[in-house]
Short mmCIF file of C-alpha atoms in Angstrom, two decimals:
data_model
loop_
_atom_site.label_atom_id
_atom_site.label_comp_id
_atom_site.label_asym_id
_atom_site.label_seq_id
_atom_site.Cartn_x
_atom_site.Cartn_y
_atom_site.Cartn_z
CA MET A 101 -41.66 105.09 118.04
CA LYS A 102 -42.98 101.72 119.07
CA LEU A 103 -40.93 99.98 116.32
CA LEU A 104 -37.98 101.95 117.25
CA PHE A 105 -38.19 100.53 120.88
CA PHE A 106 -39.07 97.12 119.58
CA LEU A 107 -36.04 97.06 117.27
CA MET A 108 -33.75 98.48 119.91
CA GLY A 109 -34.91 95.50 122.16
CA PHE A 110 -33.98 93.22 119.53
CA TYR A 111 -30.58 94.72 118.90
CA SER A 112 -30.13 94.79 122.88
CA ALA A 113 -30.67 90.99 122.79
CA THR A 114 -28.13 90.38 120.24
CA ALA A 115 -25.53 92.61 121.91
CA PHE A 116 -26.34 90.93 125.34
CA ALA A 117 -26.06 87.35 124.02
CA THR A 118 -23.00 88.04 122.02
CA VAL A 119 -21.07 89.85 124.92
CA ILE A 120 -22.04 87.61 127.67
CA GLY A 121 -21.71 84.43 125.53
CA GLN A 122 -17.93 85.22 125.39
CA THR A 123 -17.15 84.16 128.77
CA GLY A 124 -18.89 81.36 130.23
CA ASP A 125 -18.54 82.55 133.82
CA TRP A 126 -21.34 85.17 133.99
CA ASP A 127 -24.20 83.02 132.35
CA ILE A 128 -26.14 82.50 135.38
CA LEU A 129 -26.08 86.08 136.67
CA SER A 130 -26.92 87.59 133.35
CA ALA A 131 -29.78 85.18 132.78
CA ALA A 132 -31.04 86.38 136.13
CA LEU A 133 -30.57 89.91 135.36
CA ALA A 134 -32.58 89.51 132.16
CA VAL A 135 -35.21 87.76 134.05
CA ALA A 136 -35.32 90.49 136.60
CA VAL A 137 -35.47 93.45 134.08
CA VAL A 138 -38.40 91.45 131.95
CA GLU A 139 -40.50 90.78 135.17
CA GLY A 140 -39.91 94.28 136.55
CA ILE A 141 -41.23 96.00 133.35
CA GLY A 142 -44.20 93.40 133.25
CA ALA A 143 -44.85 94.40 136.70
CA LEU A 144 -44.73 98.11 136.33
CA MET A 145 -46.90 97.52 133.00
CA TYR A 146 -49.91 95.81 134.61
CA LYS A 147 -49.87 97.58 137.83
CA ALA A 148 -51.63 100.90 137.22
CA SER A 149 -52.94 101.75 140.81
CA LEU A 150 -49.88 103.73 141.89
CA PRO A 151 -49.86 107.44 141.17
CA LEU A 152 -46.51 107.67 139.99
CA ILE A 153 -46.92 104.85 137.39
CA GLY A 154 -50.01 106.79 136.01
CA LYS A 155 -47.60 109.68 135.25
CA LEU A 156 -44.88 107.48 133.58
CA ARG A 157 -47.32 105.30 131.67
CA GLY A 158 -46.14 106.49 128.26
CA LEU A 159 -42.71 105.65 129.06
CA ILE A 160 -43.39 102.28 130.49
CA ILE A 161 -45.36 101.21 127.45
CA MET A 162 -42.44 102.04 125.50
CA PHE A 163 -40.19 99.91 127.48
CA ASN A 164 -42.78 97.13 127.31
CA TYR A 165 -41.93 97.27 123.52
CA TRP A 166 -38.21 97.02 124.36
CA LYS A 167 -38.94 94.23 126.51
CA ALA A 168 -40.99 92.32 123.70
CA GLY A 169 -38.06 92.94 121.25
CA LEU A 170 -35.55 91.55 123.86
CA SER A 171 -37.56 88.62 124.58
CA LEU A 172 -38.05 87.64 120.92
CA GLY A 173 -34.44 88.43 120.23
CA LEU A 174 -33.09 86.18 123.11
CA PHE A 175 -35.48 83.43 121.94
CA LEU A 176 -34.55 83.58 118.08
CA ASP A 177 -30.82 84.03 119.24
CA SER A 178 -30.90 80.68 121.24
CA PHE A 179 -31.41 78.64 117.86
CA LYS A 180 -27.98 79.90 116.50
CA TYR A 181 -25.94 77.45 118.57
#
């Protein structure tokens, strides 16, 4: 399951870079959205004091693997151009 979420993140990064890269108008907003998603998942991952987060811990861990795939995919996609 972890590998599946990691590969889905990698695929999401490729799709994200391809679709957003077609128009040059949304680059800043899409980068801000990507940073907000990555930082939000990281904040949820490392803040375990809230009771709601404790119940959703497994789901947050899976999205952390998705986030790792997204980050790696965007990093590797930057070398294409």
